[in-house]
Amino acid sequence: MSLIFDKSREGIGCSILSELDVEPVLFPEKLKRTKSLNLPQLAEVDISRHYTELSKKVHGVNDGFYPLGSCTMKYNPKINEEIAALAGFTKIHPLQPENTIQGCLEVLSKAEKYLCEITGMDNMSFQPAAGAHGEFAGLLIIKAYHKSKGDLKRTKIIVPDSAHGTNPASATMAGFEVVNIPSGDDGCVDIEKLEAAVGDDTAGFMLTNPNTVGLFEKNILKITEIVHNAGGLVYYDGANLNAIMGIARPGDMGFDVMHLNLHKTFSAPHGGGGPGSGPVGCKSFLSKFLPNPQVKEYSDKYEFSNSPDSIGMVKSFYGNFLVVVKALTYILTLGKEGIKQASENAVLNANYMKCELSKIYDMAFDDICMHEFVMTLENLKKEKGVSAMDVAKMLLDNGIHPPTMYFPMIVHEALMVEPTETESKATLDKAIEVFSDIYKKAMAASELLHEAPVKTPVRRLDEVLAARNPVLKSGDRHTD
Ligand SMILES: *Cc1c(COP(=O)(O)O)cnc(C)c1O
């Protein structure tokens, strides 16, 4: 398929700008462009066809099964989009007076209340635009807390090696030193290693739970106690909340700060570059540090308020507001029981697939899993030369998006499968059949797997080149 720039034809356009009917503003010469913008020239019909053609070349949740571990690619009900498209939500301006946007403030306030109820936190800010952004804000809150107590020697954040890669990255960005601790053989935090790592330089500990191998941490109360006793705070990476909504609450487990991924658990589309929302929540003793402004509810109105102790703003205005509208719609349509059932079904679906697939493939851990599980293809690689990548590529030929590959890094030849609760048993059975067929092919004719994919618009790509040297506009094109 050609780039939109290749389709450009001199003199063709579809500008719908009306005639200028106000006095033109004259810019200073130094602010003016020296040459015109390099925009493609196309008719509206050509643009429409170009993007429709592009959209047919990708695999989305609306095309088929998408078990991409850690990403919770659930189906997002259309009602969320309908509500978020209401003019009262889309036609507002962030600088409008508060008394003209009371409904929108109510959405922020209600969403905060429900999400606090679900997580056991006391307050939440919707400013962060992604999970990692929520982590960053949460770590700044931990920093502000220690600073407010004059405790400046706490410069280290402890992170287990099973953590999501964003955890050490966010801690580093927030100016902390990261201390890595290895997991035990059971895939959980090694308590002795944690005890040895904490000290009076510990600012905090970050835990992903269920962790990145799909297991609920066994000693969670012990973990939070050890860190608290050392004077540190505990951070909960709540991106995997889809396994525990309505069942267990980070706030009850002793966690002080956390983030959620609304664009995973709370049914906003995930992937495609956003917009996302990674609200940061905390216990009341930390609320004054949350990003400004906060929404406050009074008996007759909602208002923004600013705390002088806040870490400040981490994004313009109030975050990606429409994602919050979708999350609130989702929570209200499911209700208290529905939220719990969603998590129960997510865990049930994962265990069903894990059980069936463990008859053929090796699992990284034998335990009952939460909402996702990790397979290891190490033996298949050794015996037949078939890698996790080969299996993933053949899944593409079968209309299934591959699971997450080579993550978590503590498992070799890993495939991490997260079916989510929105898939039917029929879809899961079909996927299990595809996985079994692929295994049989690997045994009988492994060269077929090295060939895959053969049915996709492009075959195997040079992923490193694509990441290091992306072609985003004409002129960037690789010559080979
Ligand atoms: C997805 C994810 C994140 C990061 O979320 P982004 O919105 O991609 O920044 C952090 N932790 C875990 C466990 C995740 O699964």
GROMACS .gro file of C-alpha atoms and ligand atoms in nm:
model
  495
    1MET     CA    1   0.000   0.000   0.000
    2SER     CA    2   0.139   0.343  -0.086
    3LEU     CA    3   0.185   0.632   0.155
    4ILE     CA    4  -0.070   0.911   0.146
    5PHE     CA    5   0.207   1.137   0.013
    6ASP     CA    6   0.255   0.908  -0.288
    7LYS     CA    7  -0.112   0.955  -0.376
    8SER     CA    8  -0.083   1.333  -0.365
    9ARG     CA    9  -0.160   1.516  -0.693
   10GLU     CA   10  -0.065   1.878  -0.748
   11GLY     CA   11  -0.361   2.113  -0.730
   12ILE     CA   12  -0.613   1.866  -0.582
   13GLY     CA   13  -0.759   1.962  -0.244
   14CYS     CA   14  -1.064   1.954  -0.025
   15SER     CA   15  -1.025   2.256   0.197
   16ILE     CA   16  -1.355   2.359   0.350
   17LEU     CA   17  -1.229   2.676   0.516
   18SER     CA   18  -1.472   2.965   0.461
   19GLU     CA   19  -1.376   3.312   0.333
   20LEU     CA   20  -1.199   3.528   0.588
   21ASP     CA   21  -1.457   3.768   0.728
   22VAL     CA   22  -1.249   3.937   1.000
   23GLU     CA   23  -0.950   4.168   0.988
   24PRO     CA   24  -0.638   3.958   0.913
   25VAL     CA   25  -0.378   3.950   1.193
   26LEU     CA   26  -0.030   4.031   1.072
   27PHE     CA   27   0.241   3.810   1.225
   28PRO     CA   28   0.595   3.937   1.272
   29GLU     CA   29   0.812   3.829   0.978
   30LYS     CA   30   1.034   3.607   1.198
   31LEU     CA   31   0.738   3.386   1.293
   32LYS     CA   32   0.637   3.321   0.934
   33ARG     CA   33   0.720   2.997   0.747
   34THR     CA   34   0.982   3.029   0.482
   35LYS     CA   35   0.834   2.748   0.272
   36SER     CA   36   0.482   2.609   0.264
   37LEU     CA   37   0.372   2.307   0.469
   38ASN     CA   38   0.441   1.972   0.309
   39LEU     CA   39   0.085   1.839   0.309
   40PRO     CA   40  -0.044   1.579   0.065
   41GLN     CA   41  -0.296   1.711  -0.189
   42LEU     CA   42  -0.594   1.479  -0.221
   43ALA     CA   43  -0.969   1.478  -0.271
   44GLU     CA   44  -1.185   1.384   0.029
   45VAL     CA   45  -1.283   1.052  -0.133
   46ASP     CA   46  -0.917   0.954  -0.172
   47ILE     CA   47  -0.840   1.038   0.191
   48SER     CA   48  -1.141   0.838   0.305
   49ARG     CA   49  -1.034   0.536   0.096
   50HIS     CA   50  -0.675   0.564   0.213
   51TYR     CA   51  -0.766   0.543   0.582
   52THR     CA   52  -1.027   0.272   0.527
   53GLU     CA   53  -0.767   0.065   0.345
   54LEU     CA   54  -0.520   0.121   0.630
   55SER     CA   55  -0.779   0.022   0.892
   56LYS     CA   56  -0.836  -0.310   0.715
   57LYS     CA   57  -0.469  -0.401   0.749
   58VAL     CA   58  -0.467  -0.412   1.127
   59HIS     CA   59  -0.619  -0.649   1.378
   60GLY     CA   60  -0.841  -0.489   1.642
   61VAL     CA   61  -1.078  -0.617   1.909
   62ASN     CA   62  -1.357  -0.574   1.655
   63ASP     CA   63  -1.182  -0.814   1.415
   64GLY     CA   64  -1.124  -1.107   1.645
   65PHE     CA   65  -0.968  -1.261   1.955
   66TYR     CA   66  -0.695  -1.042   2.104
   67PRO     CA   67  -0.535  -1.223   2.403
   68LEU     CA   68  -0.247  -0.975   2.446
   69GLY     CA   69  -0.128  -1.040   2.801
   70SER     CA   70  -0.106  -0.748   3.042
   71CYS     CA   71  -0.305  -0.527   2.804
   72THR     CA   72  -0.664  -0.634   2.885
   73MET     CA   73  -0.795  -0.601   2.530
   74LYS     CA   74  -1.158  -0.652   2.626
   75TYR     CA   75  -1.450  -0.558   2.408
   76ASN     CA   76  -1.565  -0.203   2.487
   77PRO     CA   77  -1.944  -0.167   2.478
   78LYS     CA   78  -2.072   0.092   2.229
   79ILE     CA   79  -2.285   0.264   2.493
   80ASN     CA   80  -1.963   0.405   2.643
   81GLU     CA   81  -1.890   0.583   2.316
   82GLU     CA   82  -2.249   0.707   2.282
   83ILE     CA   83  -2.246   0.866   2.626
   84ALA     CA   84  -1.900   1.017   2.578
   85ALA     CA   85  -2.018   1.168   2.247
   86LEU     CA   86  -2.300   1.371   2.409
   87ALA     CA   87  -2.265   1.741   2.331
   88GLY     CA   88  -2.268   1.832   2.701
   89PHE     CA   89  -1.939   1.645   2.734
   90THR     CA   90  -1.773   1.724   2.401
   91LYS     CA   91  -1.867   2.088   2.347
   92ILE     CA   92  -1.721   2.230   2.667
   93HIS     CA   93  -1.411   2.440   2.715
   94PRO     CA   94  -1.163   2.374   2.996
   95LEU     CA   95  -1.167   2.741   3.095
   96GLN     CA   96  -1.548   2.760   3.129
   97PRO     CA   97  -1.674   2.885   3.469
   98GLU     CA   98  -1.744   2.601   3.714
   99ASN     CA   99  -2.113   2.687   3.746
  100THR     CA  100  -2.165   2.608   3.375
  101ILE     CA  101  -2.005   2.259   3.388
  102GLN     CA  102  -2.158   2.115   3.705
  103GLY     CA  103  -2.254   1.792   3.523
  104CYS     CA  104  -1.896   1.733   3.412
  105LEU     CA  105  -1.764   1.799   3.762
  106GLU     CA  106  -2.021   1.551   3.890
  107VAL     CA  107  -1.882   1.289   3.648
  108LEU     CA  108  -1.529   1.344   3.784
  109SER     CA  109  -1.652   1.337   4.143
  110LYS     CA  110  -1.870   1.024   4.098
  111ALA     CA  111  -1.600   0.838   3.906
  112GLU     CA  112  -1.355   0.922   4.186
  113LYS     CA  113  -1.602   0.795   4.448
  114TYR     CA  114  -1.672   0.464   4.271
  115LEU     CA  115  -1.310   0.396   4.186
  116CYS     CA  116  -1.212   0.468   4.547
  117GLU     CA  117  -1.482   0.223   4.657
  118ILE     CA  118  -1.343  -0.040   4.418
  119THR     CA  119  -0.977   0.014   4.520
  120GLY     CA  120  -1.003   0.107   4.888
  121MET     CA  121  -0.830   0.442   4.829
  122ASP     CA  122  -0.963   0.773   4.970
  123ASN     CA  123  -0.898   1.014   4.681
  124MET     CA  124  -0.807   0.995   4.316
  125SER     CA  125  -0.688   1.233   4.045
  126PHE     CA  126  -0.766   1.182   3.677
  127GLN     CA  127  -0.486   1.400   3.552
  128PRO     CA  128  -0.235   1.132   3.447
  129ALA     CA  129  -0.290   1.026   3.083
  130ALA     CA  130  -0.150   0.672   3.106
  131GLY     CA  131  -0.053   0.402   3.351
  132ALA     CA  132   0.314   0.498   3.352
  133HIS     CA  133   0.212   0.861   3.396
  134GLY     CA  134   0.006   0.761   3.703
  135GLU     CA  135   0.310   0.579   3.842
  136PHE     CA  136   0.521   0.890   3.792
  137ALA     CA  137   0.263   1.106   3.974
  138GLY     CA  138   0.235   0.847   4.254
  139LEU     CA  139   0.610   0.842   4.303
  140LEU     CA  140   0.622   1.222   4.318
  141ILE     CA  141   0.357   1.195   4.594
  142ILE     CA  142   0.580   0.950   4.784
  143LYS     CA  143   0.871   1.192   4.741
  144ALA     CA  144   0.662   1.489   4.860
  145TYR     CA  145   0.549   1.291   5.167
  146HIS     CA  146   0.902   1.210   5.285
  147LYS     CA  147   1.014   1.564   5.210
  148SER     CA  148   0.725   1.707   5.416
  149LYS     CA  149   0.856   1.509   5.712
  150GLY     CA  150   1.209   1.637   5.657
  151ASP     CA  151   1.319   1.279   5.580
  152LEU     CA  152   1.555   1.344   5.291
  153LYS     CA  153   1.765   1.027   5.307
  154ARG     CA  154   1.490   0.810   5.154
  155THR     CA  155   1.613   0.799   4.796
  156LYS     CA  156   1.549   0.436   4.695
  157ILE     CA  157   1.251   0.257   4.543
  158ILE     CA  158   1.250  -0.122   4.560
  159VAL     CA  159   1.108  -0.302   4.256
  160PRO     CA  160   1.082  -0.682   4.213
  161ASP     CA  161   1.216  -0.824   3.884
  162SER     CA  162   0.863  -0.941   3.794
  163ALA     CA  163   0.745  -0.577   3.780
  164HIS     CA  164   0.616  -0.416   3.464
  165GLY     CA  165   0.899  -0.233   3.288
  166THR     CA  166   0.736   0.102   3.347
  167ASN     CA  167   0.787   0.070   3.726
  168PRO     CA  168   1.168   0.111   3.736
  169ALA     CA  169   1.145   0.365   3.452
  170SER     CA  170   0.894   0.583   3.642
  171ALA     CA  171   1.096   0.560   3.963
  172THR     CA  172   1.408   0.674   3.778
  173MET     CA  173   1.222   0.960   3.613
  174ALA     CA  174   1.093   1.071   3.954
  175GLY     CA  175   1.455   1.097   4.068
  176PHE     CA  176   1.481   0.780   4.277
  177GLU     CA  177   1.745   0.512   4.272
  178VAL     CA  178   1.595   0.173   4.177
  179VAL     CA  179   1.680  -0.136   4.382
  180ASN     CA  180   1.587  -0.457   4.199
  181ILE     CA  181   1.505  -0.771   4.394
  182PRO     CA  182   1.477  -1.115   4.231
  183SER     CA  183   1.153  -1.317   4.257
  184GLY     CA  184   1.141  -1.657   4.422
  185ASP     CA  185   1.098  -1.982   4.225
  186ASP     CA  186   0.721  -1.954   4.272
  187GLY     CA  187   0.714  -1.628   4.071
  188CYS     CA  188   0.629  -1.419   4.382
  189VAL     CA  189   0.823  -1.167   4.589
  190ASP     CA  190   1.107  -1.331   4.784
  191ILE     CA  191   1.034  -1.216   5.141
  192GLU     CA  192   1.391  -1.265   5.264
  193LYS     CA  193   1.528  -1.060   4.976
  194LEU     CA  194   1.277  -0.785   5.053
  195GLU     CA  195   1.368  -0.784   5.422
  196ALA     CA  196   1.734  -0.755   5.331
  197ALA     CA  197   1.667  -0.469   5.087
  198VAL     CA  198   1.463  -0.234   5.308
  199GLY     CA  199   1.629   0.025   5.529
  200ASP     CA  200   1.617   0.388   5.634
  201ASP     CA  201   1.697   0.488   5.276
  202THR     CA  202   1.381   0.314   5.143
  203ALA     CA  203   1.132   0.565   5.005
  204GLY     CA  204   0.894   0.297   4.883
  205PHE     CA  205   0.822  -0.036   4.723
  206MET     CA  206   0.628  -0.089   4.398
  207LEU     CA  207   0.424  -0.400   4.346
  208THR     CA  208   0.227  -0.518   4.044
  209ASN     CA  209  -0.053  -0.742   4.167
  210PRO     CA  210  -0.163  -0.980   4.023
  211ASN     CA  211   0.200  -0.979   3.915
  212THR     CA  212   0.332  -0.999   3.560
  213VAL     CA  213   0.326  -1.379   3.560
  214GLY     CA  214  -0.047  -1.372   3.639
  215LEU     CA  215  -0.022  -1.475   4.004
  216PHE     CA  216  -0.173  -1.312   4.313
  217GLU     CA  217   0.116  -1.236   4.550
  218LYS     CA  218   0.107  -1.489   4.836
  219ASN     CA  219   0.241  -1.274   5.119
  220ILE     CA  220   0.084  -0.945   5.039
  221LEU     CA  221   0.008  -0.832   5.397
  222LYS     CA  222   0.356  -0.934   5.506
  223ILE     CA  223   0.506  -0.735   5.216
  224THR     CA  224   0.324  -0.412   5.303
  225GLU     CA  225   0.409  -0.459   5.671
  226ILE     CA  226   0.782  -0.505   5.606
  227VAL     CA  227   0.798  -0.188   5.396
  228HIS     CA  228   0.590   0.016   5.643
  229ASN     CA  229   0.801  -0.099   5.937
  230ALA     CA  230   1.106   0.028   5.754
  231GLY     CA  231   0.936   0.368   5.712
  232GLY     CA  232   0.867   0.333   5.339
  233LEU     CA  233   0.539   0.365   5.151
  234VAL     CA  234   0.388   0.094   4.931
  235TYR     CA  235   0.282   0.157   4.573
  236TYR     CA  236   0.029  -0.067   4.395
  237ASP     CA  237   0.051  -0.096   4.018
  238GLY     CA  238  -0.320  -0.150   3.952
  239ALA     CA  239  -0.301  -0.201   3.576
  240ASN     CA  240  -0.399  -0.566   3.636
  241LEU     CA  241  -0.708  -0.479   3.839
  242ASN     CA  242  -0.926  -0.671   3.592
  243ALA     CA  243  -0.859  -0.984   3.798
  244ILE     CA  244  -0.975  -0.852   4.135
  245MET     CA  245  -1.242  -0.581   4.088
  246GLY     CA  246  -1.516  -0.616   4.345
  247ILE     CA  247  -1.324  -0.898   4.515
  248ALA     CA  248  -1.008  -0.757   4.678
  249ARG     CA  249  -0.897  -0.397   4.739
  250PRO     CA  250  -0.539  -0.265   4.741
  251GLY     CA  251  -0.643  -0.021   5.016
  252ASP     CA  252  -0.731  -0.313   5.243
  253MET     CA  253  -0.397  -0.480   5.173
  254GLY     CA  254  -0.208  -0.184   5.317
  255PHE     CA  255  -0.115   0.004   4.999
  256ASP     CA  256  -0.078   0.382   5.024
  257VAL     CA  257  -0.067   0.494   4.659
  258MET     CA  258  -0.171   0.329   4.334
  259HIS     CA  259  -0.273   0.385   3.976
  260LEU     CA  260  -0.537   0.229   3.754
  261ASN     CA  261  -0.546   0.191   3.379
  262LEU     CA  262  -0.891   0.305   3.269
  263HIS     CA  263  -0.779   0.212   2.915
  264LYS     CA  264  -0.754  -0.151   3.020
  265THR     CA  265  -0.978  -0.241   3.310
  266PHE     CA  266  -1.247   0.023   3.271
  267SER     CA  267  -1.333  -0.029   2.911
  268ALA     CA  268  -1.173   0.253   2.717
  269PRO     CA  269  -1.013   0.127   2.395
  270HIS     CA  270  -0.647   0.043   2.451
  271GLY     CA  271  -0.381   0.072   2.185
  272GLY     CA  272  -0.380   0.292   1.880
  273GLY     CA  273  -0.202   0.568   2.063
  274GLY     CA  274  -0.466   0.682   2.308
  275PRO     CA  275  -0.613   0.883   2.458
  276GLY     CA  276  -0.569   0.694   2.784
  277SER     CA  277  -0.619   0.761   3.150
  278GLY     CA  278  -0.408   0.640   3.442
  279PRO     CA  279  -0.569   0.791   3.753
  280VAL     CA  280  -0.352   0.805   4.063
  281GLY     CA  281  -0.521   0.726   4.395
  282CYS     CA  282  -0.404   0.747   4.755
  283LYS     CA  283  -0.499   0.718   5.120
  284SER     CA  284  -0.625   1.034   5.293
  285PHE     CA  285  -0.293   1.115   5.464
  286LEU     CA  286  -0.148   1.171   5.115
  287SER     CA  287  -0.447   1.345   4.949
  288LYS     CA  288  -0.303   1.694   4.990
  289PHE     CA  289  -0.015   1.595   4.761
  290LEU     CA  290  -0.238   1.485   4.468
  291PRO     CA  291  -0.211   1.684   4.142
  292ASN     CA  292  -0.402   2.014   4.135
  293PRO     CA  293  -0.685   2.086   4.087
  294GLN     CA  294  -0.909   1.845   4.278
  295VAL     CA  295  -1.289   1.835   4.245
  296LYS     CA  296  -1.468   1.898   4.576
  297GLU     CA  297  -1.834   1.822   4.639
  298TYR     CA  298  -2.041   2.062   4.851
  299SER     CA  299  -2.409   2.024   4.945
  300ASP     CA  300  -2.526   2.234   4.649
  301LYS     CA  301  -2.237   2.240   4.401
  302TYR     CA  302  -1.905   2.103   4.277
  303GLU     CA  303  -1.591   2.315   4.268
  304PHE     CA  304  -1.224   2.284   4.181
  305SER     CA  305  -0.986   2.330   4.470
  306ASN     CA  306  -0.610   2.364   4.481
  307SER     CA  307  -0.391   2.225   4.758
  308PRO     CA  308  -0.077   2.425   4.844
  309ASP     CA  309   0.107   2.096   4.914
  310SER     CA  310   0.020   1.942   4.575
  311ILE     CA  311   0.293   1.796   4.352
  312GLY     CA  312   0.143   2.038   4.096
  313MET     CA  313  -0.008   1.961   3.759
  314VAL     CA  314   0.114   1.660   3.560
  315LYS     CA  315  -0.100   1.737   3.255
  316SER     CA  316  -0.300   2.030   3.127
  317PHE     CA  317  -0.643   2.076   3.287
  318TYR     CA  318  -0.819   1.761   3.414
  319GLY     CA  319  -0.666   1.476   3.214
  320ASN     CA  320  -0.844   1.293   2.933
  321PHE     CA  321  -1.194   1.369   3.056
  322LEU     CA  322  -1.390   1.165   2.799
  323VAL     CA  323  -1.207   0.847   2.903
  324VAL     CA  324  -1.340   0.909   3.254
  325VAL     CA  325  -1.693   0.946   3.109
  326LYS     CA  326  -1.652   0.603   2.944
  327ALA     CA  327  -1.524   0.446   3.266
  328LEU     CA  328  -1.813   0.586   3.469
  329THR     CA  329  -2.063   0.464   3.206
  330TYR     CA  330  -1.904   0.119   3.224
  331ILE     CA  331  -1.919   0.110   3.606
  332LEU     CA  332  -2.282   0.224   3.609
  333THR     CA  333  -2.394  -0.025   3.341
  334LEU     CA  334  -2.226  -0.316   3.521
  335GLY     CA  335  -2.322  -0.217   3.874
  336LYS     CA  336  -2.169  -0.360   4.191
  337GLU     CA  337  -2.245  -0.724   4.107
  338GLY     CA  338  -2.153  -0.686   3.739
  339ILE     CA  339  -1.810  -0.545   3.823
  340LYS     CA  340  -1.737  -0.846   4.040
  341GLN     CA  341  -1.871  -1.085   3.778
  342ALA     CA  342  -1.650  -0.928   3.510
  343SER     CA  343  -1.341  -1.010   3.717
  344GLU     CA  344  -1.466  -1.359   3.805
  345ASN     CA  345  -1.523  -1.436   3.437
  346ALA     CA  346  -1.184  -1.291   3.338
  347VAL     CA  347  -1.016  -1.529   3.585
  348LEU     CA  348  -1.238  -1.822   3.483
  349ASN     CA  349  -1.164  -1.771   3.112
  350ALA     CA  350  -0.790  -1.756   3.178
  351ASN     CA  351  -0.792  -2.072   3.389
  352TYR     CA  352  -1.006  -2.259   3.137
  353MET     CA  353  -0.762  -2.180   2.857
  354LYS     CA  354  -0.462  -2.252   3.077
  355CYS     CA  355  -0.601  -2.592   3.177
  356GLU     CA  356  -0.678  -2.695   2.821
  357LEU     CA  357  -0.350  -2.567   2.679
  358SER     CA  358  -0.141  -2.724   2.958
  359LYS     CA  359  -0.232  -3.062   2.805
  360ILE     CA  360  -0.010  -2.964   2.511
  361TYR     CA  361   0.216  -2.671   2.604
  362ASP     CA  362   0.442  -2.613   2.906
  363MET     CA  363   0.324  -2.352   3.154
  364ALA     CA  364   0.577  -2.130   3.332
  365PHE     CA  365   0.396  -2.178   3.665
  366ASP     CA  366   0.156  -2.453   3.771
  367ASP     CA  367  -0.056  -2.250   4.015
  368ILE     CA  368  -0.410  -2.141   3.948
  369CYS     CA  369  -0.369  -1.814   3.758
  370MET     CA  370  -0.556  -1.488   3.782
  371HIS     CA  371  -0.666  -1.312   3.461
  372GLU     CA  372  -0.368  -1.423   3.251
  373PHE     CA  373  -0.110  -1.699   3.231
  374VAL     CA  374   0.238  -1.748   3.090
  375MET     CA  375   0.342  -2.038   2.868
  376THR     CA  376   0.707  -2.125   2.806
  377LEU     CA  377   0.813  -2.265   2.470
  378GLU     CA  378   1.170  -2.330   2.582
  379ASN     CA  379   1.146  -2.707   2.520
  380LEU     CA  380   0.977  -2.665   2.183
  381LYS     CA  381   1.257  -2.429   2.084
  382LYS     CA  382   1.524  -2.678   2.195
  383GLU     CA  383   1.361  -2.982   2.037
  384LYS     CA  384   1.209  -2.846   1.719
  385GLY     CA  385   1.365  -2.504   1.676
  386VAL     CA  386   1.020  -2.345   1.699
  387SER     CA  387   1.021  -2.021   1.898
  388ALA     CA  388   0.749  -1.820   2.072
  389MET     CA  389   0.783  -1.576   1.781
  390ASP     CA  390   0.709  -1.853   1.526
  391VAL     CA  391   0.393  -1.959   1.711
  392ALA     CA  392   0.282  -1.597   1.743
  393LYS     CA  393   0.327  -1.540   1.370
  394MET     CA  394   0.123  -1.847   1.283
  395LEU     CA  395  -0.160  -1.729   1.511
  396LEU     CA  396  -0.181  -1.421   1.286
  397ASP     CA  397  -0.257  -1.646   0.989
  398ASN     CA  398  -0.548  -1.782   1.191
  399GLY     CA  399  -0.708  -1.444   1.267
  400ILE     CA  400  -0.586  -1.434   1.627
  401HIS     CA  401  -0.373  -1.152   1.765
  402PRO     CA  402  -0.062  -1.303   1.927
  403PRO     CA  403  -0.027  -1.308   2.304
  404THR     CA  404   0.243  -1.087   2.455
  405MET     CA  405   0.580  -1.233   2.359
  406TYR     CA  406   0.909  -1.256   2.548
  407PHE     CA  407   0.753  -1.089   2.853
  408PRO     CA  408   0.791  -1.119   3.145
  409MET     CA  409   1.165  -1.144   3.098
  410ILE     CA  410   1.205  -1.395   3.383
  411VAL     CA  411   1.041  -1.664   3.163
  412HIS     CA  412   1.222  -1.794   2.852
  413GLU     CA  413   1.031  -1.814   2.520
  414ALA     CA  414   0.730  -1.667   2.698
  415LEU     CA  415   0.381  -1.627   2.556
  416MET     CA  416   0.152  -1.442   2.794
  417VAL     CA  417  -0.217  -1.502   2.730
  418GLU     CA  418  -0.498  -1.281   2.863
  419PRO     CA  419  -0.836  -1.384   2.718
  420THR     CA  420  -1.049  -1.128   2.916
  421GLU     CA  421  -1.408  -1.176   3.029
  422THR     CA  422  -1.574  -1.054   2.711
  423GLU     CA  423  -1.483  -1.367   2.509
  424SER     CA  424  -1.732  -1.651   2.481
  425LYS     CA  425  -1.650  -2.017   2.545
  426ALA     CA  426  -1.689  -2.075   2.170
  427THR     CA  427  -1.413  -1.821   2.097
  428LEU     CA  428  -1.186  -1.974   2.361
  429ASP     CA  429  -1.247  -2.327   2.225
  430LYS     CA  430  -1.167  -2.212   1.874
  431ALA     CA  431  -0.844  -2.049   1.997
  432ILE     CA  432  -0.746  -2.364   2.188
  433GLU     CA  433  -0.799  -2.563   1.868
  434VAL     CA  434  -0.575  -2.323   1.673
  435PHE     CA  435  -0.302  -2.346   1.940
  436SER     CA  436  -0.320  -2.731   1.924
  437ASP     CA  437  -0.303  -2.737   1.544
  438ILE     CA  438   0.002  -2.511   1.556
  439TYR     CA  439   0.167  -2.746   1.804
  440LYS     CA  440   0.100  -3.045   1.576
  441LYS     CA  441   0.252  -2.854   1.284
  442ALA     CA  442   0.556  -2.767   1.497
  443MET     CA  443   0.606  -3.138   1.564
  444ALA     CA  444   0.548  -3.258   1.210
  445ALA     CA  445   0.670  -2.979   0.985
  446SER     CA  446   0.839  -2.704   1.182
  447GLU     CA  447   0.956  -2.524   0.865
  448LEU     CA  448   0.594  -2.415   0.811
  449LEU     CA  449   0.615  -2.213   1.130
  450HIS     CA  450   0.931  -2.035   1.023
  451GLU     CA  451   0.742  -1.929   0.708
  452ALA     CA  452   0.444  -1.775   0.892
  453PRO     CA  453   0.268  -1.542   0.851
  454VAL     CA  454   0.168  -1.597   0.490
  455LYS     CA  455  -0.182  -1.446   0.489
  456THR     CA  456  -0.114  -1.102   0.637
  457PRO     CA  457  -0.060  -0.782   0.431
  458VAL     CA  458   0.309  -0.796   0.522
  459ARG     CA  459   0.525  -1.096   0.624
  460ARG     CA  460   0.787  -1.079   0.898
  461LEU     CA  461   0.902  -0.726   0.961
  462ASP     CA  462   1.234  -0.600   1.082
  463GLU     CA  463   1.094  -0.488   1.416
  464VAL     CA  464   1.417  -0.332   1.537
  465LEU     CA  465   1.455  -0.119   1.225
  466ALA     CA  466   1.087  -0.021   1.246
  467ALA     CA  467   1.130   0.095   1.606
  468ARG     CA  468   1.469   0.264   1.566
  469ASN     CA  469   1.404   0.423   1.232
  470PRO     CA  470   1.029   0.462   1.178
  471VAL     CA  471   0.899   0.581   0.841
  472LEU     CA  472   0.641   0.842   0.932
  473LYS     CA  473   0.654   1.079   0.639
  474SER     CA  474   0.764   1.086   0.279
  475GLY     CA  475   1.137   1.132   0.246
  476ASP     CA  476   1.204   0.902   0.546
  477ARG     CA  477   1.159   0.592   0.336
  478HIS     CA  478   1.419   0.318   0.364
  479THR     CA  479   1.581   0.260   0.030
  480ASP     CA  480   1.606  -0.119   0.038
  481LIG     C1  481   0.002  -0.153   3.093
  481LIG     C2  482   0.072  -0.156   3.220
  481LIG     C3  483   0.137  -0.041   3.269
  481LIG     C4  484   0.157   0.087   3.189
  481LIG     O1  485   0.041   0.145   3.142
  481LIG     P1  486   0.050   0.250   3.018
  481LIG     O2  487  -0.088   0.308   3.010
  481LIG     O3  488   0.087   0.167   2.899
  481LIG     O4  489   0.153   0.350   3.051
  481LIG     C5  490   0.196  -0.049   3.395
  481LIG     N1  491   0.192  -0.163   3.467
  481LIG     C6  492   0.130  -0.275   3.421
  481LIG     C7  493   0.126  -0.398   3.508
  481LIG     C8  494   0.068  -0.276   3.297
  481LIG     O5  495   0.009  -0.388   3.254
   0.00000   0.00000   0.00000
